[in-house]
Coordinates of C-alpha atoms in Angstrom, one line a residue:
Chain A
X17 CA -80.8 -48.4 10.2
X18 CA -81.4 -45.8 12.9
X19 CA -78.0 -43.9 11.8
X20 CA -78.9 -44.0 8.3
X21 CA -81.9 -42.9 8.7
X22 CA -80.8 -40.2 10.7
X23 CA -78.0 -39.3 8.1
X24 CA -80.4 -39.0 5.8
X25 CA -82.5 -36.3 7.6
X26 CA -82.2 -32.4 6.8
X27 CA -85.4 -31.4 7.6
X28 CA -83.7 -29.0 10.9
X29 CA -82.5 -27.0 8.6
X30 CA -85.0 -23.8 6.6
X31 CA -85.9 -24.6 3.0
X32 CA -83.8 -22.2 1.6
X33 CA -80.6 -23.9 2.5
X34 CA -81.9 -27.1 1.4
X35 CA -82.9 -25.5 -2.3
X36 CA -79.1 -24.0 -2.6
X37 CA -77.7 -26.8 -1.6
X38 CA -79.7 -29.0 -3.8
X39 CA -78.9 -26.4 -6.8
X40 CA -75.4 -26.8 -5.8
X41 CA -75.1 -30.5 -5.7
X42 CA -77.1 -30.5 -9.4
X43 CA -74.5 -28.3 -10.8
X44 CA -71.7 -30.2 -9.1
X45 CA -73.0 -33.6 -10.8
X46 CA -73.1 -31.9 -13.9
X47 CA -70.1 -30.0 -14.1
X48 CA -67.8 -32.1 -16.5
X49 CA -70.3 -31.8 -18.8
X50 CA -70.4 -28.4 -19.5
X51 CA -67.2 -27.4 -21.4
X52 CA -65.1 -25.8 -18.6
X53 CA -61.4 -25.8 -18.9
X54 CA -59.1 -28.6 -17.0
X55 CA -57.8 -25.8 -14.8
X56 CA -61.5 -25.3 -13.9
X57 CA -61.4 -29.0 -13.3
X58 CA -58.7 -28.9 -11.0
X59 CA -59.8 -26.2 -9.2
X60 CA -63.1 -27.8 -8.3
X61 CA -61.3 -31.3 -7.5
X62 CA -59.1 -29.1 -4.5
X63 CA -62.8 -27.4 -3.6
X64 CA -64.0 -30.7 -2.8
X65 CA -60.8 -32.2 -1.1
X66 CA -60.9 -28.9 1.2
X67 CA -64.5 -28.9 2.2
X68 CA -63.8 -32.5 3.0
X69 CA -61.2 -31.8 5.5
X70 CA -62.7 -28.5 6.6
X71 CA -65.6 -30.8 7.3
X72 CA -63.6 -33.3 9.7
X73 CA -62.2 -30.3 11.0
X74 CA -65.3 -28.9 11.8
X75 CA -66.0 -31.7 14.3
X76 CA -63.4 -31.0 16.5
X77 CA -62.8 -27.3 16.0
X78 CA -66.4 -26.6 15.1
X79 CA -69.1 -28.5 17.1
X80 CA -65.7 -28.9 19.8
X81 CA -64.7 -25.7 20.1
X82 CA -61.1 -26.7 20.2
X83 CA -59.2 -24.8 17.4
X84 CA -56.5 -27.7 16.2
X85 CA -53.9 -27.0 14.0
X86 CA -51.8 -30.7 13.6
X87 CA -54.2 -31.8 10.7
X88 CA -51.1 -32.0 8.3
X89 CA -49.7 -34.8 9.7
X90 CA -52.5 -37.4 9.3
X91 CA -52.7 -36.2 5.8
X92 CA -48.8 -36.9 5.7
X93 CA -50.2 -40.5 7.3
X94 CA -52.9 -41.2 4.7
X95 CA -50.7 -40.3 1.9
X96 CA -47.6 -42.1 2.7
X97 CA -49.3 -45.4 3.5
X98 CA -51.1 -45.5 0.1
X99 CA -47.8 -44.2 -1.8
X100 CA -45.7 -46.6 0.0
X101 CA -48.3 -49.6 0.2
X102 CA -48.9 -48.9 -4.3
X103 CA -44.8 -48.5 -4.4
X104 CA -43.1 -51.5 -2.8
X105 CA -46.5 -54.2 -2.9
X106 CA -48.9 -53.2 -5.2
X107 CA -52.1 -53.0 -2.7
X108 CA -55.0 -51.3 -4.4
X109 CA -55.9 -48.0 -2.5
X110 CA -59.2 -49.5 -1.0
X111 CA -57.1 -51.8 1.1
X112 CA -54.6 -49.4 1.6
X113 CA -57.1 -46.3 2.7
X114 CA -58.6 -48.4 5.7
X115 CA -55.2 -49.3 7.0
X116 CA -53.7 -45.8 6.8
X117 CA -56.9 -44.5 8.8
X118 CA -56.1 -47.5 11.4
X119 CA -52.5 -45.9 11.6
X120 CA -54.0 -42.2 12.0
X121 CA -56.3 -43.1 14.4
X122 CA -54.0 -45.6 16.4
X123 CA -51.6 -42.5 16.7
X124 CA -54.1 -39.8 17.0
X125 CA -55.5 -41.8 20.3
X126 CA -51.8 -41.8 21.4
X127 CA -50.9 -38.1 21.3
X128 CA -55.1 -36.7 21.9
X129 CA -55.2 -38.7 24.7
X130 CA -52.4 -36.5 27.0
X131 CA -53.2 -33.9 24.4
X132 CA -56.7 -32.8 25.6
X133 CA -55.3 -31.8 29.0
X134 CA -54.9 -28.6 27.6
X135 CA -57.0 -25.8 26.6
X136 CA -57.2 -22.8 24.1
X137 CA -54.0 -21.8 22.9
X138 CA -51.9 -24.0 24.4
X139 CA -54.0 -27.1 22.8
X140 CA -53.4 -25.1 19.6
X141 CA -49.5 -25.1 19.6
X142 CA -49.2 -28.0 21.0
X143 CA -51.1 -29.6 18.0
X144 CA -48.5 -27.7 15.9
X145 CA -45.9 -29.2 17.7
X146 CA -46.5 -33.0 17.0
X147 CA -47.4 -32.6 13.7
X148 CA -43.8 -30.6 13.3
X149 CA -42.0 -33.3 15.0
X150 CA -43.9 -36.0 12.7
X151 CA -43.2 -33.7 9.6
X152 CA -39.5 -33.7 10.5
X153 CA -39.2 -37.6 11.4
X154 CA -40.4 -38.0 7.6
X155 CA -38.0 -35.7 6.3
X156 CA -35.0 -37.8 7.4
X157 CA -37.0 -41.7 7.2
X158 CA -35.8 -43.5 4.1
X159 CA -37.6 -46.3 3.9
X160 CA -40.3 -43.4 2.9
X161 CA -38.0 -41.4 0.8
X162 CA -36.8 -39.1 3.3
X163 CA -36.9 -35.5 1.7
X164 CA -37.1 -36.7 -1.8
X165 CA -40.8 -37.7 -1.2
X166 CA -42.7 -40.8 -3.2
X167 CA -43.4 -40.4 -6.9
X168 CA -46.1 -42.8 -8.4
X169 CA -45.7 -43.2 -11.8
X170 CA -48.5 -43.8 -13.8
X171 CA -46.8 -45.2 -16.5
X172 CA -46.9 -48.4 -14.7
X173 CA -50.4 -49.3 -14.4
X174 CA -53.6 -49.8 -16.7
X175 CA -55.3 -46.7 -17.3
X176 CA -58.5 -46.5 -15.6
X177 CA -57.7 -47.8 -12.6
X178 CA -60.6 -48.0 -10.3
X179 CA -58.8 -50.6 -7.9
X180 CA -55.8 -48.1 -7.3
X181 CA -57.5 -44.8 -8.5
X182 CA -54.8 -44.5 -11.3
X183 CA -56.9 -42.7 -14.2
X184 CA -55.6 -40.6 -16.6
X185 CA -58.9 -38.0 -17.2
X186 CA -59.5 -36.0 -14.1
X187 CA -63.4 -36.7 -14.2
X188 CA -62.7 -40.4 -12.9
X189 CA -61.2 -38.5 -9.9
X190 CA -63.9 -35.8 -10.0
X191 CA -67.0 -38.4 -9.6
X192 CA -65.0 -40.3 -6.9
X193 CA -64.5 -37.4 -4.8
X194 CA -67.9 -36.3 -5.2
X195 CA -69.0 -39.8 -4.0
X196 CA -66.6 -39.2 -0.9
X197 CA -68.0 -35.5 -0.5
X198 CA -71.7 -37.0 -0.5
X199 CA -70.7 -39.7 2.2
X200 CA -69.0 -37.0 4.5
X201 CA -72.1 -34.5 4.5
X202 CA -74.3 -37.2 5.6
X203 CA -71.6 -38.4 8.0
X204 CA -71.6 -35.3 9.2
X205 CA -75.6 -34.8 9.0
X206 CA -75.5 -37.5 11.5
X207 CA -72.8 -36.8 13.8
X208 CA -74.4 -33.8 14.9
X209 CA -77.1 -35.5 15.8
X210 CA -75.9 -38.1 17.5
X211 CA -75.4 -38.2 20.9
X212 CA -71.7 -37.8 20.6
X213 CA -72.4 -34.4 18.5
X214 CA -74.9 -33.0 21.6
X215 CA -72.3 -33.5 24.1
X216 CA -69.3 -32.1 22.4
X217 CA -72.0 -28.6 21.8
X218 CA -72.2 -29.0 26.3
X219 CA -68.6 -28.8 26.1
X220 CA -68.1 -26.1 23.9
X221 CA -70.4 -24.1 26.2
X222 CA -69.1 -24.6 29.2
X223 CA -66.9 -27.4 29.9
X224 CA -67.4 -27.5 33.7
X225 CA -71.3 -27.9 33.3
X226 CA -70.3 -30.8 30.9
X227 CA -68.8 -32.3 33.5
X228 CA -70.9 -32.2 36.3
X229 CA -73.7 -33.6 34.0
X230 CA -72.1 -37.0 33.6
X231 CA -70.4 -36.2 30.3
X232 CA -67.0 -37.7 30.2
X233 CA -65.5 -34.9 28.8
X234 CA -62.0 -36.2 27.8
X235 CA -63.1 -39.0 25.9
X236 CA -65.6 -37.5 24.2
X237 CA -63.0 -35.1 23.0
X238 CA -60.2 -37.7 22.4
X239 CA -63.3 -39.5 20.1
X240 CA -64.4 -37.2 18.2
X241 CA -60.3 -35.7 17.2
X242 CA -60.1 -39.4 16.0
X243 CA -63.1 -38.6 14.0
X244 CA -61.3 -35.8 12.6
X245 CA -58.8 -37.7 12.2
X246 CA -60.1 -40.3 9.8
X247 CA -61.7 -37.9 7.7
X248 CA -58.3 -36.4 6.8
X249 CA -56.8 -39.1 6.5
X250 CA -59.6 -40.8 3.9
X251 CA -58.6 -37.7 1.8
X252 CA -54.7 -37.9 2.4
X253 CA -54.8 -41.5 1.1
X254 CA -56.9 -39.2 -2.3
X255 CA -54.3 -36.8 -2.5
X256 CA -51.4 -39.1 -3.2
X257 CA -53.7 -40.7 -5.7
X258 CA -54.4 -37.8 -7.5
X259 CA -51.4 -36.2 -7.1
X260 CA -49.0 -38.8 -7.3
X261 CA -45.8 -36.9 -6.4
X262 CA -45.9 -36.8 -2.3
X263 CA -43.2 -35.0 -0.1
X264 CA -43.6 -33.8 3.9
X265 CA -42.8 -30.3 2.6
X266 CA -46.0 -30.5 0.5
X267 CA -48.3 -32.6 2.6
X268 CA -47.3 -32.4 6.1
X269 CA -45.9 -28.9 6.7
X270 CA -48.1 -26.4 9.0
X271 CA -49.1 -24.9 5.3
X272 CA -51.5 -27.7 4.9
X273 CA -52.9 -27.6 8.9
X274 CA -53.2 -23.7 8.8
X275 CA -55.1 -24.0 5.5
X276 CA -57.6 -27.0 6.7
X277 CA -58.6 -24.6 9.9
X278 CA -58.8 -21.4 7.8
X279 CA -61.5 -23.3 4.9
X280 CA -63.7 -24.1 8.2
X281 CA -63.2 -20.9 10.2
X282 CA -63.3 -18.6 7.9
X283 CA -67.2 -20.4 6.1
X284 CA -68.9 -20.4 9.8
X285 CA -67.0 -23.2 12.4
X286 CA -69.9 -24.8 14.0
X287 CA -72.0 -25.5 11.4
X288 CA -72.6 -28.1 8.7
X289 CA -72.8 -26.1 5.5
X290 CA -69.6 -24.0 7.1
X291 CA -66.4 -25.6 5.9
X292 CA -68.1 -26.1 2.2
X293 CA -68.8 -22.4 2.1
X294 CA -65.2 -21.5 2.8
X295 CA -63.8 -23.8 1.1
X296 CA -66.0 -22.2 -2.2
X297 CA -64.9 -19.2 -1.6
X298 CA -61.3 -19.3 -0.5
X299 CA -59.9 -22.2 -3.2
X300 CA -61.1 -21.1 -6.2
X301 CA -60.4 -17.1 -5.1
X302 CA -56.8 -18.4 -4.7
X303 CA -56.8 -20.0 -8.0
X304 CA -58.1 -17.5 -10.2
X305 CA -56.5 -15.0 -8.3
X306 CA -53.1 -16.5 -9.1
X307 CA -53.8 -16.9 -12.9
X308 CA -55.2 -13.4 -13.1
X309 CA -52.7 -11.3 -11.3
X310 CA -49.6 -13.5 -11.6
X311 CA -49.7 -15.9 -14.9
X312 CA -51.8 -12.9 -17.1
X313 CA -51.1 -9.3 -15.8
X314 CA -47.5 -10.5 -15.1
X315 CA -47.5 -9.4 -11.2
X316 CA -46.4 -12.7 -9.4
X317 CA -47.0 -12.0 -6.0
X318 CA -49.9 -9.8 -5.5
X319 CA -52.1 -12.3 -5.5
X320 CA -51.4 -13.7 -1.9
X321 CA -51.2 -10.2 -0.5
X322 CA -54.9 -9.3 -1.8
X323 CA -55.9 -13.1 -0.4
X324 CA -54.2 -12.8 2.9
X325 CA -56.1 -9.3 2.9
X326 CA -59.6 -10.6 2.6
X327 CA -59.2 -13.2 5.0
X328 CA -58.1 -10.3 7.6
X329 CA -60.8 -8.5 6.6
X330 CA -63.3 -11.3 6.9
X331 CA -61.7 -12.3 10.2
X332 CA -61.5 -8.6 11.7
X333 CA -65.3 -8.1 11.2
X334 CA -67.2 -11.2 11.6
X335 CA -65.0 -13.5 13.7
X336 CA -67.8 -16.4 13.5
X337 CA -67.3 -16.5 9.3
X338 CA -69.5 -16.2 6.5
X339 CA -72.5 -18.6 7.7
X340 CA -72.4 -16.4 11.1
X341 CA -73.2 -13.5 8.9
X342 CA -75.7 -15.5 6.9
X343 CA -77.1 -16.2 10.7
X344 CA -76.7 -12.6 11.9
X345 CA -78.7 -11.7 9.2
X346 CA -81.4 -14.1 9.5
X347 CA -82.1 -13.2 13.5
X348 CA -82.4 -9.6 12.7
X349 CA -85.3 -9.8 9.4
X350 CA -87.2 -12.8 12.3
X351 CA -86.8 -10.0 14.6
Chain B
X28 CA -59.8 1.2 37.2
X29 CA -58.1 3.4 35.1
X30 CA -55.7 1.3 33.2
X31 CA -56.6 1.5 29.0
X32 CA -56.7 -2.3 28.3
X33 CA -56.3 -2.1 24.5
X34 CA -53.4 0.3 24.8
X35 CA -51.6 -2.1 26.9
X36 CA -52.1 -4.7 24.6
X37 CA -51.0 -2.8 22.0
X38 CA -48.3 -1.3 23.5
X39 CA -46.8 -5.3 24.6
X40 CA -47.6 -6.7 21.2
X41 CA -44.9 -3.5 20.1
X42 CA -42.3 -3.8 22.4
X43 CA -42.8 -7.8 21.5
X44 CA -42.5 -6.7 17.9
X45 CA -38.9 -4.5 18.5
X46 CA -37.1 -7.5 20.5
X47 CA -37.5 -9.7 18.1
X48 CA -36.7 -7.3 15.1
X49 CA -33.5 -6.9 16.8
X50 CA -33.1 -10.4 17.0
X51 CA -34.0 -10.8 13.4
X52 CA -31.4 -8.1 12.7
X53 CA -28.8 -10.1 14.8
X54 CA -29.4 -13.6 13.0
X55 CA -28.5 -12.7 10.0
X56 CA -24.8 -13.1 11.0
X57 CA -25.7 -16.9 11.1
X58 CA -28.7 -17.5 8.9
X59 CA -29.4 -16.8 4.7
X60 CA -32.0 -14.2 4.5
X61 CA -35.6 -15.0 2.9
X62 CA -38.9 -14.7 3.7
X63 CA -39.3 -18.1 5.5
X64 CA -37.0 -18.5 7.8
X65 CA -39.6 -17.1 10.4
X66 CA -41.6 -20.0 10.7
X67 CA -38.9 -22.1 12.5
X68 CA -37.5 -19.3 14.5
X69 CA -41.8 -18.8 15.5
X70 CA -41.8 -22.4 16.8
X71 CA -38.9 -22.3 18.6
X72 CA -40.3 -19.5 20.6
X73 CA -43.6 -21.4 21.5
X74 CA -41.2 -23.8 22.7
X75 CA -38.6 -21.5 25.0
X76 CA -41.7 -19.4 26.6
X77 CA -43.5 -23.2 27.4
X78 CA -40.6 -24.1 28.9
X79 CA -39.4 -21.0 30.8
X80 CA -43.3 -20.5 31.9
X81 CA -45.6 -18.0 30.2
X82 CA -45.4 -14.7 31.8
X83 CA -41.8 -14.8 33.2
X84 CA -38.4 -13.1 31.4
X85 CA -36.0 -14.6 33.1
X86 CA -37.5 -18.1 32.6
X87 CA -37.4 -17.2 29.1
X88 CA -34.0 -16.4 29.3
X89 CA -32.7 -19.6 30.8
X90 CA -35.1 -21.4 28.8
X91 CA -33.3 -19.9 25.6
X92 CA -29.6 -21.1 26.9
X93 CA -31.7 -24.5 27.7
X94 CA -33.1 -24.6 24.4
X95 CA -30.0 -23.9 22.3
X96 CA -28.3 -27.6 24.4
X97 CA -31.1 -29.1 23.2
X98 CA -30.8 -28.7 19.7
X99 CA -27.3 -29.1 19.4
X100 CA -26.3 -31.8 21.8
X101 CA -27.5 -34.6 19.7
X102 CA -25.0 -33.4 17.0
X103 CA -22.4 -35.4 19.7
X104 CA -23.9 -38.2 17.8
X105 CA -21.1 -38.5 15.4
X106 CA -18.3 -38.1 18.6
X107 CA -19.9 -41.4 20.1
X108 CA -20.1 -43.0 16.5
X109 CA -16.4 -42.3 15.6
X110 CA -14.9 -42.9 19.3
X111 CA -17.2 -46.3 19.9
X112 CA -16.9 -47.6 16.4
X113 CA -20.8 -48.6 16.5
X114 CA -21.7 -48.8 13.2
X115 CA -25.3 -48.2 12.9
X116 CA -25.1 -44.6 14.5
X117 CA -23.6 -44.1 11.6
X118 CA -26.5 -43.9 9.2
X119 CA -28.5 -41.6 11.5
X120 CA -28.4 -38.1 10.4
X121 CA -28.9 -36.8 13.6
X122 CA -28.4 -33.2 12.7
X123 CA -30.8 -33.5 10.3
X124 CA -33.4 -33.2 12.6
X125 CA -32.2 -31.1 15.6
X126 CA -35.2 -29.4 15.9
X127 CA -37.0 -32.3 16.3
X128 CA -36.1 -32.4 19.7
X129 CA -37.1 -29.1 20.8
X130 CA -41.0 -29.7 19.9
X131 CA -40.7 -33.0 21.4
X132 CA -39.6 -31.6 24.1
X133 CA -42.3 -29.0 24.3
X134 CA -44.7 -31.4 24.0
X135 CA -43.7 -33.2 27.0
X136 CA -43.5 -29.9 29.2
X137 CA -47.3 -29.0 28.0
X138 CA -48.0 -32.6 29.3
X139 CA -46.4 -33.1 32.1
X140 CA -45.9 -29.5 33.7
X141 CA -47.4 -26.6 31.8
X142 CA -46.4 -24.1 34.3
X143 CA -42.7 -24.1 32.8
X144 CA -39.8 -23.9 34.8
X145 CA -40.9 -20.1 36.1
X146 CA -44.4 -19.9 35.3
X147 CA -47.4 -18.5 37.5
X148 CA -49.3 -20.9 38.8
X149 CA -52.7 -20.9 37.2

């Protein structure tokens, strides 16, 4: 009762982030309604998968400090235990979600537990590294359809399908994911208030002090990446039912993990609204960008080089992201 | 003390920069030419400067010859499969996934001795 309550709390935060986010979440539950095309759709659907994971990210590589760029690879877990579990036995995905966030967390406790040893950089690449050699294992497994990937047909099953998230409209998936969006913002409401949340901010400022306070510093580390962990896994297990073709090039490669950091860093890492911010800006800037430049003025190409740009430019001169800006900002009009 | 910081930096990050683009220019005897095949030549540099030690050449360069074994000595797969007769090597692609091995075996040297074989001790 205590958590929920707690979850449910926002007053922390000024009351003019509470009235944009509440605009945003109106027009968010409104949106199929107004008559937006269904790449509008789609582009909104990937908004909200990305701030979810930027959110889990944000735990670790926010609140944590620790920049960690393996995500991929518990999305490549999620996925493939839903794809494979739908394929070969017919479980419906809300069976098939829990267990694929057991196996993410089961092997995110294996490799974060040696993992954390290391700091800065070298945690970094290292993260790369197992989710490389996880990425490559898949590429050659059959029983998971080695480089060929998993295909769910949808031919196959009845048409809305809440049990296995098989629908044919994209607003089935659209007020699912919201309900997972809603459920991670207040997960995350509380986690930062928990005591978990306080100790990982000690750490981030200075480990040592951590430490000599009584703060078990490894294993508050090693929980909260499982944390992390689940999140992007909960959404991995969404992603192959949404998009039901699954390969490691598409869902495991360093792609995914690069873009998962980028949605938090770049929206402001250590705070809640962050990831969502970034993830507003950055998916539907790539989108539109694409069909602009590429599908309508005919220059295929551009579009990546004038979104790679702003994200340099972004980077280069406010390193903390778009919510530190909103923060600079703020200090200097109290001041 | 005298000694421009930034220019430094800058002036490692270039020399970095020209090595490799000599290397680059040098692959292509071996490799098809495209804009990806940086990515796995990127890693595989994490893994020979983890494992000759950060901040040491010649570690680097036996870490390179170290690195190459590595990646090819599991393709001796198919010698033990054909000379042995043991059937269920067969089925193993192993050179599918040489460079498997090569993260695998950086993540064991980050875990067990980050220094590298050369490194500073830090």
């Amino acid at each position: 009762m205590e958590a929920i309550k707690s979850a449910l709390d926002f007053s922390d935060f000024p009351r003019l982030d509470l009235i944009v986010a509440g605009c945003v979440l109106i027009f968010l539950l409104a949106f199929p309604v107004f008559p937006f095309s269904a790449f509008a759709m789609a582009t909104v659907i990937q908004f909200l998968m990305f701030s979810i994971y930027g959110m889990g990210w944000n735990t670790i590589g926010g609140y944590g400090g620790q920049v960690d760029l393996g995500k991929a690879q518990y999305v490549g877990i999620g996925a493939y235990t839903t794809a494979v579990m739908l394929i070969r036995w017919d479980i419906p995905f809300w069976v098939s979600m829990p267990i694929g966030v057991l196996f993410a967390v089961t092997w995110s406790f294996i490799i974060g537990y040696p993992l954390f040893r290391l700091k800065g950089h070298y945690f970094a690449i290292a993260t790369i590294a197992t989710s490389l050699v996880l990425k490559d294992l898949f590429e050659v497994w059959d029983f998971v359809g080695a480089a060929r990937g998993l295909e769910i047909s949808p031919i196959k099953y009845q048409a809305p399908d809440f049990l296995r998230l098989i629908f044919k409209e994209d607003i089935y998936y659209y007020y699912v994911l919201l309900g997972f969006f809603v459920l991670g913002i207040l997960y995350i409401n509380w986690f930062r208030k928990s005591r978990l949340g306080f100790q990982l901010r000690c750490i981030k400022d200075n480990e040592d002090v951590a430490r000599s306070l009584g703060i078990n510093v490894h294993l508050a580390k090693v929980k909260t990446y499982a944390i992390a962990t689940a999140f992007v896994s909960v959404m991995g297990s969404f992603h192959a039912s949404y998009i039901k073709v699954i390969e490691p090039e598409d869902t495991m490669s360093l792609n995914i993990s690069i873009l998962i950091a980028l949605m938090a860093m770049l929206g402001g890492a250590g705070s809640l609204w962050g990831p969502i911010i970034g993830a507003g800006i950055l998916i539907p800037l790539k989108s539109y960008l694409k069909e602009w430049l590429g599908a309508t003025a005919g220059l295929v190409g551009i579009d990546l080089v004038i979104y790679a740009m702003i994200i340099m430019v972004i980077a280069a001169f406010e390193p903390k992201g778009i919510w530190g800006i909103v923060q600079k900002i703020r200090r200097r009009k109290r001041k | 003390m005298g000694i421009p910081t930034q220019r430094m930096n800058a002036l490692a990050w270039g020399i970095g920069g020209g090595t490799v683009t000599i290397a680059g220019a040098l692959i292509v005897n071996f490799w098809s030419v495209n804009p990806f095949i940086g990515l796995l030549f990127t890693m595989i540099a994490f893994a020979i400067v983890a494992l000759g030690g950060f901040g040491s050449v010649p570690g680097a360069f036996f870490a390179g010859l170290v690195v190459g074994m590595i990646t090819e000595l599991p393709g001796f797969w198919d010698f033990f499969t054909y000379t042995f007769e043991w059937d269920w090597m067969a089925d193993v692609p192993m050179t599918s996934f040489k460079y498997m091995w090569v993260y695998l075996a950086y993540f064991l040297i980050m875990v067990l001795r980050p220094r590298g074989l050369f490194g500073w001790k830090q």
